XYZ file of C-alpha atoms in Angstrom:
515
model
C 56.365 150.554 164.232
C 58.037 150.586 160.836
C 58.403 147.634 158.503
C 62.164 147.699 159.044
C 61.615 147.299 162.772
C 59.081 144.511 162.383
C 60.711 142.403 159.659
C 64.173 141.337 160.748
C 64.463 137.564 160.549
C 63.606 134.759 158.195
C 60.659 133.916 160.421
C 59.353 137.471 160.048
C 59.610 137.190 156.279
C 57.807 133.848 156.341
C 54.993 135.441 158.358
C 54.759 138.267 155.834
C 54.592 135.723 153.033
C 51.744 133.921 154.775
C 49.872 137.193 155.230
C 50.151 137.905 151.507
C 48.767 134.447 150.754
C 45.584 135.326 152.676
C 44.865 138.851 151.469
C 41.118 139.529 151.335
C 39.498 140.027 147.911
C 39.384 143.533 146.482
C 36.070 145.322 146.189
C 36.612 147.402 143.053
C 38.525 147.317 139.801
C 40.625 150.288 140.872
C 41.619 148.504 144.069
C 42.662 145.468 142.017
C 44.948 147.574 139.824
C 46.408 149.333 142.870
C 47.135 146.013 144.543
C 48.781 144.592 141.418
C 51.018 147.662 141.187
C 52.074 147.539 144.848
C 52.711 143.792 144.713
C 54.886 144.310 141.630
C 56.892 146.892 143.562
C 57.086 144.451 146.465
C 58.515 141.800 144.131
C 61.272 144.185 143.073
C 62.015 145.138 146.670
C 62.212 141.435 147.570
C 64.768 140.914 144.779
C 66.800 143.817 146.169
C 66.701 142.124 149.579
C 67.935 138.918 147.923
C 70.762 140.929 146.350
C 71.855 142.166 149.756
C 71.635 138.658 151.211
C 73.685 137.224 148.319
C 76.400 139.807 148.834
C 76.429 139.148 152.574
C 76.713 135.415 151.882
C 79.628 135.979 149.482
C 81.436 138.168 152.020
C 80.972 135.705 154.882
C 82.015 132.745 152.729
C 85.101 134.513 151.397
C 86.195 135.607 154.871
C 85.678 132.105 156.238
C 87.658 130.479 153.438
C 90.409 133.089 153.730
C 90.727 132.273 157.435
C 91.080 128.589 156.515
C 93.858 129.352 154.039
C 91.898 128.731 150.833
C 93.666 130.449 147.900
C 91.795 133.491 146.634
C 91.298 131.949 143.188
C 89.410 129.028 144.769
C 87.187 130.947 147.154
C 83.399 130.948 146.805
C 83.412 128.095 144.303
C 79.939 126.644 143.910
C 78.321 129.640 145.596
C 76.235 130.446 142.544
C 74.859 126.889 142.535
C 73.861 127.253 146.204
C 72.052 130.502 145.450
C 70.316 128.827 142.513
C 69.010 126.061 144.767
C 67.788 128.594 147.328
C 65.975 130.489 144.539
C 64.634 127.210 143.110
C 66.420 127.634 139.807
C 69.397 126.235 137.937
C 73.052 126.762 138.947
C 73.558 128.877 135.828
C 70.773 131.221 136.863
C 72.081 131.241 140.424
C 75.558 132.243 139.230
C 74.002 134.905 137.018
C 72.117 136.311 139.984
C 75.296 136.373 142.079
C 76.984 138.355 139.307
C 74.027 140.735 139.243
C 74.181 141.156 143.026
C 77.856 142.047 142.975
C 77.369 144.421 140.062
C 74.442 146.252 141.678
C 76.245 146.528 144.984
C 79.538 147.823 143.597
C 78.927 149.497 140.250
C 75.229 150.259 139.623
C 73.984 152.169 142.682
C 71.184 154.018 140.872
C 69.801 150.782 139.471
C 70.064 149.142 142.895
C 68.171 152.006 144.556
C 65.489 151.835 141.871
C 65.141 148.106 142.406
C 64.890 148.531 146.190
C 62.174 151.153 145.726
C 60.224 148.943 143.361
C 60.760 151.286 140.423
C 62.374 148.709 138.115
C 62.009 144.955 137.794
C 64.648 142.276 138.147
C 64.568 141.892 134.357
C 65.575 145.517 133.830
C 68.354 145.190 136.386
C 69.670 142.122 134.560
C 69.594 143.956 131.220
C 71.552 146.906 132.601
C 74.083 144.542 134.169
C 74.472 142.502 130.974
C 74.988 145.506 128.715
C 77.736 146.954 130.944
C 79.439 143.827 132.291
C 82.439 144.188 129.959
C 83.237 147.747 131.020
C 85.607 148.836 133.769
C 83.904 149.580 137.139
C 84.370 153.331 136.686
C 82.709 153.380 133.273
C 79.905 151.110 134.469
C 79.094 153.660 137.137
C 79.001 156.394 134.476
C 76.502 154.404 132.398
C 74.465 153.909 135.559
C 74.408 157.687 136.028
C 73.384 158.290 132.411
C 70.511 155.823 132.711
C 69.260 156.896 136.145
C 66.419 159.034 134.745
C 65.483 156.430 132.108
C 64.989 153.425 134.361
C 61.345 153.945 135.247
C 59.675 154.841 131.953
C 61.794 152.965 129.381
C 60.872 149.508 128.086
C 63.243 146.587 128.529
C 64.526 146.442 124.933
C 64.956 150.200 124.657
C 66.694 150.295 128.024
C 69.197 147.691 126.876
C 69.820 149.493 123.589
C 70.446 152.843 125.268
C 72.733 151.329 127.887
C 74.664 149.500 125.165
C 75.037 152.725 123.176
C 76.429 154.579 126.185
C 78.819 151.714 126.940
C 80.138 151.549 123.380
C 80.597 155.323 123.286
C 82.595 155.299 126.521
C 85.032 152.570 125.451
C 85.102 151.713 121.746
C 88.173 149.494 122.026
C 86.599 147.352 124.731
C 83.348 147.311 122.737
C 85.088 145.787 119.704
C 86.830 143.212 121.884
C 83.490 142.382 123.494
C 81.869 141.792 120.092
C 84.742 139.515 119.112
C 84.267 137.468 122.275
C 80.524 137.231 121.601
C 81.190 136.010 118.050
C 83.370 133.240 119.481
C 80.350 132.102 121.546
C 78.116 131.496 118.510
C 76.088 128.315 118.888
C 72.887 126.473 118.045
C 70.445 125.251 120.683
C 66.994 123.701 120.915
C 64.358 124.013 123.612
C 60.731 122.879 123.957
C 57.796 124.996 122.851
C 54.041 124.540 123.417
C 52.006 122.349 121.077
C 54.599 119.662 120.471
C 56.916 122.222 118.862
C 60.465 123.337 119.626
C 62.602 126.421 119.159
C 65.763 125.836 117.123
C 67.876 128.866 117.955
C 71.100 129.974 116.327
C 73.167 132.638 118.078
C 75.150 134.202 115.224
C 76.963 137.412 114.392
C 74.370 139.962 113.300
C 75.356 140.050 109.625
C 75.284 136.266 109.290
C 71.923 135.950 111.024
C 70.336 138.637 108.849
C 71.778 137.074 105.680
C 70.468 133.583 106.548
C 67.013 134.867 107.485
C 66.724 137.062 104.393
C 67.715 134.195 102.102
C 65.109 131.869 103.623
C 62.353 134.451 103.283
C 63.347 135.381 99.738
C 63.405 131.763 98.581
C 60.150 130.988 100.373
C 58.438 133.999 98.824
C 59.551 132.869 95.349
C 58.216 129.339 95.973
C 54.871 130.683 97.135
C 54.684 132.983 94.112
C 55.371 130.179 91.625
C 53.103 127.659 93.356
C 55.978 125.374 94.406
C 55.012 125.786 98.053
C 51.995 123.550 97.585
C 49.606 125.650 99.626
C 52.044 126.355 102.451
C 52.401 129.900 103.723
C 55.667 131.779 103.316
C 56.604 131.280 106.967
C 55.845 127.548 106.776
C 57.874 127.216 103.597
C 60.815 129.070 105.132
C 60.764 126.769 108.155
C 60.697 123.678 105.917
C 63.544 125.059 103.814
C 65.632 125.489 106.938
C 65.160 121.829 107.916
C 65.854 120.587 104.392
C 69.015 122.650 103.980
C 70.438 121.749 107.374
C 69.677 118.022 107.218
C 70.008 117.436 103.483
C 66.596 115.747 103.413
C 64.387 115.909 100.362
C 61.404 116.874 102.531
C 61.255 118.504 105.947
C 59.035 115.812 107.484
C 61.227 112.888 106.352
C 63.037 112.805 109.683
C 64.396 109.420 110.815
C 62.732 108.538 114.104
C 65.890 108.220 116.135
C 64.860 110.507 118.959
C 63.980 107.899 121.594
C 60.242 108.635 121.369
C 58.897 106.967 124.510
C 55.461 105.334 124.349
C 53.532 102.632 126.112
C 52.779 99.521 124.075
C 49.076 100.394 124.086
C 49.802 103.849 122.697
C 52.091 102.430 120.000
C 50.084 99.519 118.604
C 46.618 100.168 119.984
C 44.414 103.110 120.745
C 46.050 104.025 124.055
C 45.678 107.632 125.138
C 48.773 108.097 127.302
C 50.991 110.746 125.654
C 54.352 109.830 124.218
C 57.444 111.746 125.263
C 59.986 113.465 123.054
C 63.231 113.302 125.034
C 64.038 116.579 126.719
C 60.988 118.268 125.180
C 57.924 116.794 126.844
C 54.641 115.137 125.842
C 53.254 114.415 122.407
C 49.672 113.170 121.887
C 49.567 109.426 121.335
C 47.687 109.889 118.065
C 50.335 112.275 116.755
C 53.106 109.844 117.720
C 51.362 106.972 115.911
C 50.891 109.143 112.835
C 54.578 110.082 112.907
C 55.486 106.395 112.824
C 52.956 105.563 110.094
C 53.645 108.387 107.663
C 57.347 109.057 108.092
C 59.157 108.717 104.773
C 62.525 108.073 106.408
C 63.774 105.100 108.397
C 61.970 104.270 111.623
C 63.558 102.362 114.474
C 61.773 100.789 117.419
C 63.372 100.170 120.788
C 61.659 98.763 123.850
C 62.583 99.962 127.333
C 60.923 98.023 130.118
C 60.006 99.658 133.392
C 59.218 98.425 136.852
C 55.524 97.528 137.255
C 53.418 100.344 138.646
C 56.125 102.938 139.187
C 57.000 103.696 135.560
C 60.691 103.715 136.525
C 63.251 102.191 134.206
C 64.809 98.958 135.389
C 68.517 98.988 136.068
C 71.733 97.944 134.457
C 75.163 97.668 135.991
C 78.664 97.798 134.610
C 82.128 96.600 135.489
C 83.574 99.808 134.096
C 84.897 102.868 135.880
C 82.827 105.209 133.693
C 79.223 105.174 132.544
C 79.376 104.189 128.882
C 77.376 102.347 126.256
C 73.851 101.291 127.065
C 74.156 102.100 130.747
C 74.927 105.718 129.877
C 71.962 105.789 127.517
C 69.668 104.329 130.144
C 70.629 106.994 132.697
C 70.075 109.775 130.148
C 66.669 108.400 129.215
C 65.678 108.081 132.869
C 66.795 111.547 133.981
C 65.815 113.470 130.814
C 67.554 116.714 131.834
C 70.048 117.570 134.567
C 68.925 115.688 137.663
C 69.838 118.434 140.137
C 66.832 120.102 141.792
C 65.421 123.004 139.753
C 67.935 122.531 136.922
C 66.697 121.614 133.453
C 69.900 122.034 131.459
C 70.874 119.292 128.987
C 72.773 116.359 130.455
C 76.485 116.503 129.742
C 77.996 114.194 132.389
C 76.898 110.867 133.840
C 78.154 111.094 137.402
C 78.588 108.779 140.376
C 76.392 110.190 143.173
C 78.683 108.462 145.658
C 82.115 108.998 144.082
C 83.871 105.996 142.608
C 86.936 106.795 144.708
C 84.753 106.341 147.808
C 83.407 102.987 146.687
C 80.444 104.217 144.652
C 79.244 101.604 142.170
C 78.982 102.177 138.429
C 75.311 101.254 138.197
C 72.036 103.033 137.633
C 71.278 103.157 141.351
C 74.323 105.378 141.893
C 74.072 107.301 138.623
C 72.930 110.839 137.940
C 72.709 112.662 134.638
C 74.033 116.165 135.329
C 74.893 119.281 133.394
C 78.532 120.338 133.546
C 77.866 123.157 136.037
C 76.067 120.897 138.531
C 78.707 118.199 138.250
C 81.521 120.658 138.888
C 79.637 122.250 141.805
C 79.204 118.804 143.365
C 82.985 118.416 143.586
C 83.406 121.454 145.830
C 83.918 120.937 149.582
C 80.736 120.531 151.599
C 78.574 119.218 148.731
C 77.042 115.750 149.070
C 74.792 113.916 146.612
C 72.805 110.917 147.855
C 70.980 108.934 145.198
C 68.520 106.077 145.014
C 66.641 105.137 141.835
C 63.580 107.082 143.020
C 65.237 110.246 144.311
C 68.317 112.453 144.434
C 69.078 114.493 147.564
C 71.630 117.305 147.487
C 73.278 118.700 150.634
C 75.036 122.070 150.314
C 77.866 123.483 152.463
C 75.361 125.450 154.572
C 73.621 122.211 155.596
C 70.517 122.757 153.467
C 68.953 119.764 151.734
C 67.148 119.725 148.376
C 65.465 116.633 146.918
C 64.055 115.789 143.514
C 62.074 112.683 142.616
C 62.890 110.597 139.550
C 59.991 110.935 137.101
C 58.347 107.926 135.487
C 59.155 107.363 131.835
C 55.539 107.806 130.734
C 52.899 109.661 132.729
C 49.843 107.433 133.073
C 46.474 107.916 134.685
C 47.754 106.052 137.732
C 50.582 108.538 138.109
C 48.184 111.445 137.905
C 45.780 109.997 140.463
C 48.174 108.635 143.041
C 51.915 109.103 142.551
C 52.677 107.548 145.941
C 50.651 104.457 145.224
C 52.113 104.159 141.734
C 55.687 104.367 142.970
C 55.181 102.368 146.127
C 57.212 105.026 147.990
C 56.798 108.590 149.173
C 58.265 109.902 145.918
C 56.157 112.280 143.847
C 55.882 111.941 140.083
C 57.042 114.944 138.116
C 55.148 115.148 134.806
C 57.485 117.827 133.461
C 60.504 115.576 133.106
C 60.862 112.403 131.070
C 63.271 111.192 128.397
C 66.943 112.012 127.738
C 68.485 115.352 126.897
C 68.744 116.346 123.272
C 71.807 116.066 121.156
C 73.529 113.068 122.708
C 72.362 110.178 120.477
C 73.694 108.863 117.247
C 72.475 106.489 114.594
C 73.093 102.791 114.099
C 71.869 99.629 115.724
C 73.162 97.540 118.561
C 72.956 94.026 119.887
C 73.246 93.768 123.616
C 74.295 90.613 125.396
C 72.477 89.475 128.472
C 69.505 87.597 129.731
C 66.110 89.038 128.828
C 63.926 89.942 131.764
C 60.587 91.565 131.075
C 59.495 93.690 134.017
C 57.145 96.176 132.406
C 55.895 97.512 129.075
C 57.298 100.767 127.807
C 58.282 101.135 124.183
C 60.557 103.747 122.712
C 62.028 104.505 119.329
C 65.718 104.999 118.869
C 69.006 103.458 117.841
C 72.358 102.835 119.432
C 75.865 102.164 118.202
C 77.371 101.691 121.601
C 78.609 98.326 122.758
C 80.696 97.226 125.674
C 80.779 95.177 128.812
C 77.427 96.287 130.204
C 75.443 93.578 131.936
C 71.717 93.938 131.434
C 69.800 93.597 134.669
C 66.543 94.854 133.212
C 65.802 94.711 129.509
C 66.850 97.229 126.906
C 66.718 95.343 123.636
C 66.017 96.103 119.969
C 62.613 94.903 118.874
C 62.824 96.174 115.355
C 64.554 98.198 112.722
C 62.358 99.579 109.989
C 59.986 96.712 109.078
C 62.098 93.972 110.624
C 60.580 93.382 114.055
C 62.706 90.654 115.641
C 63.327 87.461 113.693
C 60.561 85.330 112.281
C 61.115 82.906 115.140
C 62.457 83.543 118.640
C 65.848 82.183 119.665
C 65.789 78.648 120.980
C 64.792 78.435 124.592
C 63.203 81.893 124.783
C 59.482 82.404 125.242
C 57.805 85.348 123.608
C 56.146 87.856 125.933
C 52.604 89.102 125.443
C 54.018 92.468 124.405
C 56.045 90.808 121.655
C 53.038 88.821 120.423
C 51.085 92.072 120.329
C 53.826 93.793 118.392
C 54.145 90.942 115.879
C 50.453 90.798 115.224
C 49.853 94.520 114.871
C 53.065 96.179 113.725
C 52.021 95.580 110.117
C 49.470 98.342 110.521
C 52.331 100.827 110.439
C 53.882 101.130 106.960
C 57.381 101.834 108.178
C 59.738 102.629 105.356
C 62.021 99.809 104.331
């Protein structure tokens, strides 16, 4: 019996998956290499099967919506987001895969056959699709023919370059228009990197990028040659020059700590070992965070965000407003870190009502979700339902599938690592990969919030806020210091200092924050 005869349903595929999970160990090195090669080919064939399923889904959905009278321009909206959820990835990646599926099915038959046979990887298929996406279908098929004999043995970068060369040769006018559109999409982005680092990426026209890079290296080389670099290597000096020129700072490390660095009180003023969190970028060793606060030559701001005991979840705020603004918006962004949708880690762009405001959804943190633009727009399509509680967001798609994601604690502690259920008091699972707000959405300044102080936990963060408004504080989000001024010398009449505040007052002097 052939594989095609035996594997027909989702249950058959699940059984095959389980068999792969229990393969016996190999006996020789050669067998190990053979198995790795076959499994790699199997991965590619599985992607080809996903391509066919995605195209079938698009056809069925379009026919169904056409029968219901949906205008053609509005058909299949949100389909890419559904595919992304099924593939356990972001809506943007899901939409990209849907585009790949349609391209392989209609315009790149040789690439599709190679993928089905396990000859090329999904990455190569994406590269071929990307480098020909701006061509007409007829010319895309010609590039596919030209590249048919190069798919197997050519590396990814070389494959993309050759495909791009063929595409530009076939249609020079469209190639110039394509470059102009790409230049209009120039941008700067930042994403986390291992070791407490981050990638600052600028997508620029080629000539501008080369000019900027060459100038940095030339200046850095001159500084190293004259001794001005102070023992730094040329690459280190170039990186510092970039920061200084972009920010206008006298030194690269004189960065005002306005990034909502989240720490426990023990990690901030004691010898606590729980890592701090850089919003949207992940953990930072407690010792490194303390050193950043001690040695920073620029202004340092301290903000305290209290969390519910045990769970590490931020306490709530509510608002009488229609939209999430001011401190409530900030609180949601800090809590969710990146887009709250399952498998999506794009920066937060919208603070959304899980239950829509028009349906009676409240403007409070219990009904709030920080979402990227794509996830928020997908949510508005028919058949999508978001159900939120502070501990979890559940998404229901038009096909009836459900996807849930737990709200991570602000700071991952030993309790979270040992027993997430016990720490949260629910069946939610802590996610140590997500904590803090998305980058790029905070500005400088200081704020004074009205409301009654209620201490319900002990998390401390650095940051500033200019936003004010009608927010009513249910938990506590209150400035505890700006530079060296940690609260007033005496508390307001009628207010009792907490133990955390006493600890801060007695020990904050150890940190020579710039005045």
